[in-house]
Coordinates of C-alpha atoms and ligand atoms in Angstrom, one line a residue:
X1389 CA -0.3 0.0 0.0
X1390 CA 1.2 3.3 -1.1
X1391 CA 2.7 5.1 2.3
X1392 CA 1.6 8.3 3.2
X1393 CA 4.2 9.3 5.9
X1394 CA 7.0 7.8 3.9
X1395 CA 9.6 9.4 5.6
X1396 CA 8.6 8.2 9.1
X1397 CA 10.1 4.8 10.3
X1398 CA 8.1 2.7 12.7
X1399 CA 9.3 4.3 16.0
X1400 CA 11.1 1.9 18.2
X1401 CA 11.9 2.3 22.1
X1402 CA 15.8 3.1 22.0
X1403 CA 15.9 4.3 25.8
X1404 CA 16.2 7.3 27.9
X1405 CA 19.6 8.0 26.1
X1406 CA 18.4 8.1 22.6
X1407 CA 19.0 11.3 20.8
X1408 CA 16.9 10.2 18.0
X1409 CA 13.6 12.6 18.0
X1410 CA 11.9 9.9 16.2
X1411 CA 12.2 7.3 18.7
X1412 CA 10.7 6.1 22.1
X1413 CA 12.7 7.2 25.3
X1414 CA 10.4 5.7 27.9
X1415 CA 7.4 3.9 26.1
X1416 CA 8.9 0.3 25.6
X1417 CA 5.5 -1.6 24.5
X1418 CA 6.4 -5.0 25.6
X1419 CA 8.0 -4.1 28.9
X1420 CA 6.3 -5.4 31.8
X1421 CA 5.4 -3.3 34.8
X1422 CA 2.9 -4.2 37.6
X1423 CA 2.4 -7.5 36.0
X1424 CA 1.2 -6.3 32.6
X1425 CA 3.0 -4.7 29.7
X1426 CA 2.9 -1.1 28.9
X1427 CA 0.9 -1.5 26.2
X1428 CA -2.0 -3.3 28.1
X1429 CA -1.8 -0.8 31.0
X1430 CA -1.8 2.3 28.7
X1431 CA -3.9 1.3 26.1
X1432 CA -3.2 4.3 24.2
X1433 CA -5.4 5.9 21.5
X1434 CA -5.4 8.1 18.5
X1435 CA -7.8 11.3 18.1
X1436 CA -9.1 10.9 14.8
X1437 CA -10.3 14.7 14.5
X1438 CA -7.1 16.2 15.6
X1439 CA -4.7 13.6 13.9
X1440 CA -6.1 13.2 10.7
X1441 CA -8.6 15.9 10.2
X1442 CA -7.4 19.1 12.0
X1443 CA -5.3 21.4 10.5
X1444 CA -4.2 24.0 12.9
X1445 CA -6.9 26.7 12.2
X1446 CA -7.4 29.5 14.8
X1447 CA -9.3 32.8 14.9
X1448 CA -6.7 34.7 13.2
X1449 CA -6.1 32.5 10.3
X1450 CA -6.6 29.4 8.3
X1451 CA -4.5 25.8 9.1
X1452 CA -1.0 25.6 8.7
X1453 CA -0.8 21.7 8.0
X1454 CA -1.7 20.1 5.2
X1455 CA -4.2 16.9 5.6
X1456 CA -5.7 17.1 2.1
X1457 CA -3.1 14.6 1.2
X1458 CA -3.0 15.8 -2.5
X1459 CA -6.8 14.2 -2.9
X1460 CA -9.6 16.4 -4.9
X1461 CA -13.0 14.5 -4.4
X1462 CA -14.3 14.5 -0.6
X1463 CA -14.8 10.6 -0.6
X1464 CA -10.8 10.0 -1.9
X1465 CA -9.7 12.0 0.4
X1466 CA -11.6 10.5 3.5
X1467 CA -10.6 7.1 2.1
X1468 CA -7.2 8.5 1.9
X1469 CA -7.3 9.5 5.7
X1470 CA -8.4 6.4 6.9
X1471 CA -5.1 5.0 5.5
X1472 CA -3.2 7.4 6.8
X1473 CA -4.5 6.7 10.5
X1474 CA -4.0 3.2 10.1
X1475 CA -0.5 3.8 8.8
X1476 CA 0.2 6.3 11.7
X1477 CA -1.0 4.0 14.2
X1478 CA 1.0 1.1 13.2
X1479 CA 4.2 3.3 13.3
X1480 CA 3.5 4.6 16.3
X1481 CA 2.3 1.2 17.9
X1482 CA -1.1 2.6 19.0
X1483 CA -3.8 0.0 19.6
X1484 CA -6.9 2.0 19.5
X1485 CA -8.4 5.2 17.8
X1486 CA -11.6 6.9 18.8
X1487 CA -13.9 9.1 16.2
X1488 CA -16.8 11.4 15.7
X1489 CA -18.9 10.3 12.7
X1490 CA -18.0 13.4 10.6
X1491 CA -14.3 12.7 11.0
X1492 CA -14.3 9.7 9.2
X1493 CA -16.7 10.6 6.4
X1494 CA -18.0 14.0 4.8
X1495 CA -21.3 15.4 5.8
X1496 CA -23.5 15.2 2.7
X1497 CA -26.6 17.6 2.3
X1498 CA -29.2 15.0 3.7
X1499 CA -28.8 12.9 6.9
X1500 CA -29.7 10.0 4.3
X1501 CA -26.6 11.2 2.2
X1502 CA -24.4 11.4 4.9
X1503 CA -25.4 8.1 6.4
X1504 CA -24.7 6.5 3.4
X1505 CA -21.2 7.8 3.3
X1506 CA -20.8 6.8 7.1
X1507 CA -21.6 3.2 5.7
X1508 CA -19.0 3.2 3.2
X1509 CA -16.4 4.6 5.5
X1510 CA -17.4 2.2 8.1
X1511 CA -17.1 -0.7 5.8
X1512 CA -13.5 0.6 4.9
X1513 CA -12.3 1.3 8.1
X1514 CA -13.8 -2.5 9.1
X1515 CA -11.4 -3.8 6.8
X1516 CA -8.4 -1.8 7.9
X1517 CA -9.3 -2.9 11.2
X1518 CA -9.3 -6.5 10.6
X1519 CA -6.1 -6.2 8.6
X1520 CA -4.5 -4.2 11.3
X1521 CA -5.8 -5.6 14.2
X1522 CA -6.8 -2.0 15.6
X1523 CA -9.7 -1.2 17.9
X1524 CA -12.1 1.4 18.4
X1525 CA -12.0 2.3 21.9
X1526 CA -15.0 4.9 21.3
X1527 CA -17.1 6.3 18.9
X1528 CA -19.0 9.7 18.9
X1529 CA -21.2 12.2 16.9
X1530 CA -20.4 15.5 16.4
X1531 CA -23.2 17.5 17.5
X1532 CA -22.0 20.8 17.2
X1533 CA -19.9 21.9 14.1
X1534 CA -23.1 21.9 11.7
X1535 CA -25.0 25.5 12.2
X1536 CA -28.2 23.4 13.2
X1537 CA -26.7 22.8 16.3
X1538 CA -25.9 26.4 17.1
X1539 CA -28.3 26.3 20.0
X1540 CA -27.4 22.9 21.4
X1541 CA -28.4 19.0 20.1
X1542 CA -29.9 17.3 23.1
X1543 CA -30.9 20.8 24.6
X1544 CA -31.6 22.8 21.5
X1545 CA -34.8 25.0 21.5
X1546 CA -36.3 23.3 18.6
X1547 CA -37.9 19.8 18.8
X1548 CA -36.7 19.3 15.3
X1549 CA -32.9 19.8 16.0
X1550 CA -33.3 17.3 19.0
X1551 CA -35.0 14.4 16.5
X1552 CA -32.0 15.4 14.1
X1553 CA -29.7 14.8 16.7
X1554 CA -31.4 11.8 17.7
X1555 CA -31.2 10.4 14.4
X1556 CA -27.5 11.3 14.0
X1557 CA -26.5 9.6 17.4
X1558 CA -28.5 6.7 16.3
X1559 CA -26.4 6.4 13.2
X1560 CA -23.1 6.8 15.3
X1561 CA -24.1 4.0 17.8
X1562 CA -24.8 1.8 14.7
X1563 CA -21.4 2.3 13.5
X1564 CA -19.6 2.1 16.8
X1565 CA -21.3 -1.2 17.3
X1566 CA -20.3 -2.6 13.7
X1567 CA -16.8 -1.6 14.6
X1568 CA -16.9 -3.2 17.8
X1569 CA -16.4 -0.1 19.7
X1570 CA -15.8 -0.7 23.6
X1571 CA -17.4 2.8 24.4
X1572 CA -19.4 5.7 23.1
X1573 CA -18.9 9.0 24.4
X1574 CA -21.4 12.0 24.5
X1575 CA -19.5 15.1 24.9
X1576 CA -21.8 18.1 25.4
X1577 CA -21.0 20.0 22.3
X1578 CA -23.3 23.4 22.5
X1579 CA -25.3 21.6 25.4
X1580 CA -25.2 24.7 27.4
X1581 CA -26.0 28.2 27.2
X1582 CA -25.0 31.6 27.0
X1583 CA -27.6 33.9 28.6
X1584 CA -30.7 32.9 31.2
X1585 CA -32.4 36.1 29.2
X1586 CA -33.4 33.4 26.7
X1587 CA -33.0 30.3 28.4
X1588 CA -35.3 27.8 30.1
X1589 CA -32.2 26.2 32.1
X1590 CA -34.5 23.3 33.9
X1591 CA -36.3 22.2 30.5
X1592 CA -33.2 22.2 28.5
X1593 CA -31.7 19.6 31.3
X1594 CA -34.6 17.6 31.4
X1595 CA -34.3 17.3 27.6
X1596 CA -30.8 16.4 27.9
X1597 CA -31.7 13.5 30.1
X1598 CA -34.7 12.5 27.7
X1599 CA -31.9 12.7 24.9
X1600 CA -29.4 10.3 26.7
X1601 CA -32.1 7.7 27.8
X1602 CA -33.7 7.4 24.5
X1603 CA -29.5 6.9 22.9
X1604 CA -28.6 5.0 25.6
X1605 CA -31.6 2.4 25.7
X1606 CA -31.1 2.1 21.5
X1607 CA -27.2 1.4 21.9
X1608 CA -28.4 -1.4 24.3
X1609 CA -31.1 -2.6 22.1
X1610 CA -28.5 -3.0 19.1
X1611 CA -26.5 -5.2 21.0
X1612 CA -23.9 -2.5 22.0
X1613 CA -21.9 -4.0 25.4
X1614 CA -19.6 -1.2 26.1
X1615 CA -19.4 1.8 28.3
X1616 CA -21.2 5.0 27.9
X1617 CA -19.5 8.1 29.0
X1618 CA -20.1 11.6 29.7
X1619 CA -17.1 13.9 29.1
X1620 CA -17.0 17.0 31.2
X1621 CA -16.3 20.2 30.2
X1622 CA -17.3 23.6 32.0
X1623 CA -17.1 26.2 29.2
X1624 CA -16.1 26.4 25.3
X1625 CA -18.4 26.9 23.1
X1626 CA -20.8 27.8 25.2
X1627 CA -20.2 30.3 28.3
X1628 CA -22.0 27.7 30.8
X1629 CA -21.7 24.0 29.6
X1630 CA -24.4 21.6 31.8
X1631 CA -21.6 19.3 31.9
X1632 CA -19.4 21.5 33.8
X1633 CA -17.2 19.1 35.7
X1634 CA -17.3 15.3 37.1
X1635 CA -19.4 16.4 40.4
X1636 CA -22.1 18.2 38.1
X1637 CA -22.2 15.4 36.0
X1638 CA -22.5 12.7 38.6
X1639 CA -25.4 14.9 40.3
X1640 CA -27.2 15.3 36.8
X1641 CA -26.8 11.5 36.3
X1642 CA -28.5 10.5 39.9
X1643 CA -30.9 13.2 39.3
X1644 CA -32.2 11.0 36.2
X1645 CA -31.3 7.8 37.3
X1646 CA -28.8 7.2 34.6
X1647 CA -25.5 6.6 37.0
X1648 CA -25.6 3.2 36.3
X1649 CA -25.6 3.3 32.7
X1650 CA -23.3 6.1 32.1
X1651 CA -19.5 6.4 33.4
X1652 CA -16.9 9.3 32.8
X1653 CA -14.3 10.3 30.1
X1654 CA -12.0 12.7 31.8
X1655 CA -10.2 15.3 29.7
X1656 CA -7.1 17.0 31.9
X1657 CA -7.7 20.2 29.8
X1658 CA -11.2 20.5 30.6
X1659 CA -10.3 19.6 34.2
X1660 CA -8.0 22.3 34.3
X1661 CA -10.8 25.0 32.7
X1662 CA -13.1 23.8 35.3
X1663 CA -10.4 25.2 38.1
X1664 CA -9.9 21.6 39.1
X1665 CA -6.5 19.5 38.7
X1666 CA -6.8 16.5 36.3
X1667 CA -5.9 14.3 39.3
X1668 CA -9.1 15.9 41.2
X1669 CA -11.3 15.0 38.0
X1670 CA -10.6 11.5 38.2
X1671 CA -10.5 11.1 42.0
X1672 CA -14.2 12.4 42.0
X1673 CA -14.9 9.9 39.3
X1674 CA -13.6 6.9 41.0
X1675 CA -14.6 7.6 44.4
X1676 CA -18.0 7.5 42.8
X1677 CA -17.6 4.3 40.9
X1678 CA -17.6 6.4 37.6
X1679 CA -14.0 6.0 36.3
X1680 CA -14.2 5.0 32.6
X1681 CA -11.8 6.3 30.2
X1682 CA -9.3 9.4 29.7
X1683 CA -8.6 12.3 27.2
X1684 CA -5.0 12.5 27.6
X1685 CA -3.6 16.1 26.8
X1686 CA -3.1 19.1 28.9
X1687 CA -3.5 22.9 28.7
X1688 CA -1.8 25.8 28.7
X1689 CA -2.6 27.3 32.3
X1690 CA -1.8 30.9 31.1
X1691 CA -4.9 30.5 28.6
X1692 CA -8.4 30.1 29.4
X1693 CA -9.4 28.2 26.6
X1694 CA -8.9 24.8 25.4
X1695 CA -5.5 24.3 23.9
X1696 CA -5.5 20.2 23.8
X1697 CA -1.9 20.0 23.9
X1698 CA 0.1 16.9 23.9
X1699 CA 0.9 15.8 27.5
X1700 CA 4.1 16.5 28.6
X1701 CA 3.9 17.4 32.4
X1702 CA 5.1 14.3 34.1
X1703 CA 3.8 15.1 37.5
X1704 CA 0.4 15.3 35.6
X1705 CA 0.8 11.7 34.1
X1706 CA 2.2 10.0 37.2
X1707 CA -0.7 11.2 39.4
X1708 CA -3.5 10.4 36.6
X1709 CA -1.7 6.9 36.7
X1710 CA -1.6 6.7 39.8
X1711 CA -5.3 7.0 39.9
X1712 CA -5.7 4.7 37.0
X1713 CA -3.9 1.9 39.2
X1714 CA -6.0 2.7 42.2
X1715 CA -9.2 2.4 40.1
X1716 CA -7.8 -1.1 39.1
X1717 CA -6.6 -0.2 35.7
X1718 CA -8.3 0.3 32.4
X1719 CA -11.5 -2.1 31.7
X1720 CA -13.1 -0.5 28.5
X1721 CA -11.3 2.8 28.7
X1722 CA -8.0 3.7 27.7
X1723 CA -5.8 6.7 27.0
X1724 CA -6.7 8.9 24.0
X1725 CA -4.7 11.5 22.9
X1726 CA -7.4 14.2 22.4
X1727 CA -4.0 16.7 21.3
X1728 CA -2.9 18.5 18.6
X1729 CA 0.3 20.1 17.6
X1730 CA 0.6 23.7 18.2
X1731 CA -0.2 25.5 14.8
X1732 CA 3.9 26.4 14.2
X1733 CA 4.4 22.6 14.2
X1734 CA 2.9 21.9 10.9
X1735 CA 4.9 19.2 9.3
X1736 CA 3.6 15.7 9.3
X1737 CA 6.7 14.8 11.1
X1738 CA 5.5 17.0 14.2
X1739 CA 2.4 14.9 14.5
X1740 CA 4.4 12.0 15.2
X1741 CA 6.6 13.7 17.6
X1742 CA 3.5 14.9 19.5
X1743 CA 2.3 11.5 19.8
X1744 CA 6.0 10.0 21.0
X1745 CA 6.0 13.2 23.6
X1746 CA 2.5 12.1 25.0
X1747 CA 3.2 8.3 25.1
X1748 CA 6.8 8.8 26.4
X1749 CA 5.2 11.3 29.1
X1750 CA 2.5 8.5 29.9
X1751 CA 5.3 5.9 30.3
X1752 CA 6.8 7.9 32.6
X1753 CA 4.1 8.9 34.3
X1754 CA 3.2 4.7 34.6
X1755 CA 6.5 3.9 36.0
X1756 CA 6.5 6.5 38.7
X1757 CA 2.7 5.9 39.8
X1758 CA 4.1 2.2 40.4
X1759 CA 7.4 4.0 42.3
X1760 CA 4.8 6.0 44.4
X1761 CA 2.9 3.1 45.3
X1762 CA 5.6 0.8 45.9
X1763 CA 7.5 3.5 48.2
X1764 CA 4.4 3.7 50.1
X1765 CA 4.9 6.6 52.1
X1766 CA 2.4 9.1 50.9
X1767 CA -0.3 5.9 50.9
X1768 CA 0.7 5.5 54.6
X1769 CA 0.3 9.1 55.6
X1770 CA -3.0 9.2 54.1
X1771 CA -3.8 6.2 55.6
X1772 CA -2.5 7.4 59.2
X1773 CA -3.9 10.5 58.9
X1774 CA -7.4 9.3 60.0
X1775 CA -6.5 6.9 62.4
X1776 CA -8.5 8.7 65.0
X1777 CA -11.6 7.1 63.3
X1778 CA -10.6 3.6 64.2
X1779 CA -10.9 3.5 67.7
X1780 CA -12.8 5.5 70.5
X1781 CA -14.9 8.3 69.4
X1782 CA -14.0 7.8 66.0
X1783 CA -15.2 4.3 65.5
X1784 CA -18.5 5.0 67.0
X1785 CA -19.0 7.8 64.4
X1786 CA -18.0 5.5 61.8
X1787 CA -20.2 2.9 63.1
X1788 CA -23.6 5.3 63.6
X1789 CA -23.4 4.5 67.5
X1790 CA -22.5 8.1 68.5
X1791 CA -25.2 10.4 68.7
X1792 CA -25.0 14.0 69.1
X1793 CA -25.1 14.0 72.9
X1794 CA -22.2 11.3 73.0
X1795 CA -20.2 13.9 70.9
X1796 CA -21.1 16.7 73.1
X1797 CA -20.3 14.7 76.1
X1798 CA -16.8 14.0 74.6
X1799 CA -16.2 17.4 73.8
X1800 CA -17.2 18.9 76.8
X1801 CA -15.0 16.3 78.6
X1802 CA -11.8 16.9 76.6
X1803 CA -12.4 21.0 76.9
X1804 CA -10.1 21.3 73.8
X1805 CA -9.1 19.2 71.1
X1806 CA -6.4 21.1 69.4
X1807 CA -4.0 18.8 71.0
X1808 CA -5.1 16.0 68.8
X1809 CA -4.5 18.1 65.3
X1810 CA -1.6 16.8 63.5
X1811 CA 0.3 19.0 60.7
X1812 CA -1.2 18.3 57.2
X1813 CA 2.6 17.8 56.0
X1814 CA 2.1 19.1 52.5
X1815 CA 5.9 20.1 51.9
X1816 CA 7.4 16.9 53.6
X1817 CA 5.1 15.1 51.0
X1818 CA 6.1 17.3 48.2
X1819 CA 9.6 16.3 49.0
X1820 CA 8.8 12.7 49.3
X1821 CA 7.3 12.9 45.6
X1822 CA 10.5 14.7 44.4
X1823 CA 12.7 12.3 46.0
X1824 CA 10.7 9.6 44.2
X1825 CA 10.8 10.8 41.0
X1826 CA 14.6 11.7 41.0
X1827 CA 16.6 10.5 43.3
X1828 CA 16.9 7.4 41.0
Ligands
XLS477 C1 -14.2 19.0 23.0 C2 -14.1 17.6 23.4 C3 -14.1 16.5 22.1 C4 -14.8 15.2 22.8 C5 -15.2 14.5 22.0 O1 -13.5 19.8 23.8 O2 -12.7 17.2 23.9 O3 -13.3 16.4 21.4 O4 -13.8 14.6 23.5 O5 -16.8 15.0 21.2
CA478 CA1 -12.3 15.3 25.0
CA479 CA1 -10.4 19.5 24.8

């Protein structure tokens, strides 16, 4: 088959000292760590939209990266994109991918026309998957680019738009099932609002729940066995997105009885846009039994928007992987690089360098997360911090035996409890982290 990235070799692991920019320094796919290979633990996925479609356009200018692959007709272009996607995954040893319906086939003037194109491309991608062994981590529908979705999809002010969105998701679910996808993502798109002057917030959120109930039930009816995810994001494109963060999504799911059916896909950049750390969002998901999958990227913290950069911050990847390990590892989820090159990194080889950076950063993170756990001092500190709940009045609080009167009697007897209060030890712990990371 004709290569698209013909100047790029298969990327190999060459070890930490390698100076080859097209080699892994830390990601060694076959190396076992924590009883499983890095490849199995990390479950890297390629995002079709950024990698195969995105050309780097911004508010001030068009794209700089050429992803037209010298093709003139739309369907030839999308077939070429599909071949390029599988070549790229092969060269980077990435086993999984994720897409929106409109990433894999161009939209036509009618829904029927778009569906026909999707069917054709789904067959082609299915063949490429069978030949290569690559797998679909999750599918989704683009319910935000077309102008018809300017006021949202499931939360649109028009029933006609709600119906169109449902029809589009129906098809996206069908192709996800056809391709054996292990997940399906509902990201809000434009599910939010700009001003309450024109918005019935309660009605829109009720409709969001109606939409999700219809769609999740339909997916099960046609045999979807994977996980459904909502991907929280606080803002952008709308000023107020209903799926603000993990906690608000959990509250929504519980209000409408959807918490057993839908888990969370946590994105690092969305966490920081919400004013949280990546780890906070992952912990919130994990503590609520809703940890599902991850969009692996990072934001520029100096900017207020969603920059979707390839992850380089190893503190972040280490504490992300710490949460993943504590959650028992991925089941149907994985690490999807919802990440794109900076506009100035416009060459095809920059895409590979972006993935190498992200994969190496997560390989380092995985190694460091195991070191944190093996070292044990952080976990022991936290465990010890709550020891007063193991005996005496603490044990009575936990078992529910203690009444308010008991608690008052205890406090009156003590007179003051300041002598029991211990240091939070933050600086000591941060020093331990640095020691674990850098002392060799
Ligand atoms: C946008 C989201 C989107 C979802 C999939 O900010 O990250 O790309 O991951 O629709
Ligand atoms: Ca995302
Ligand atoms: Ca993002």
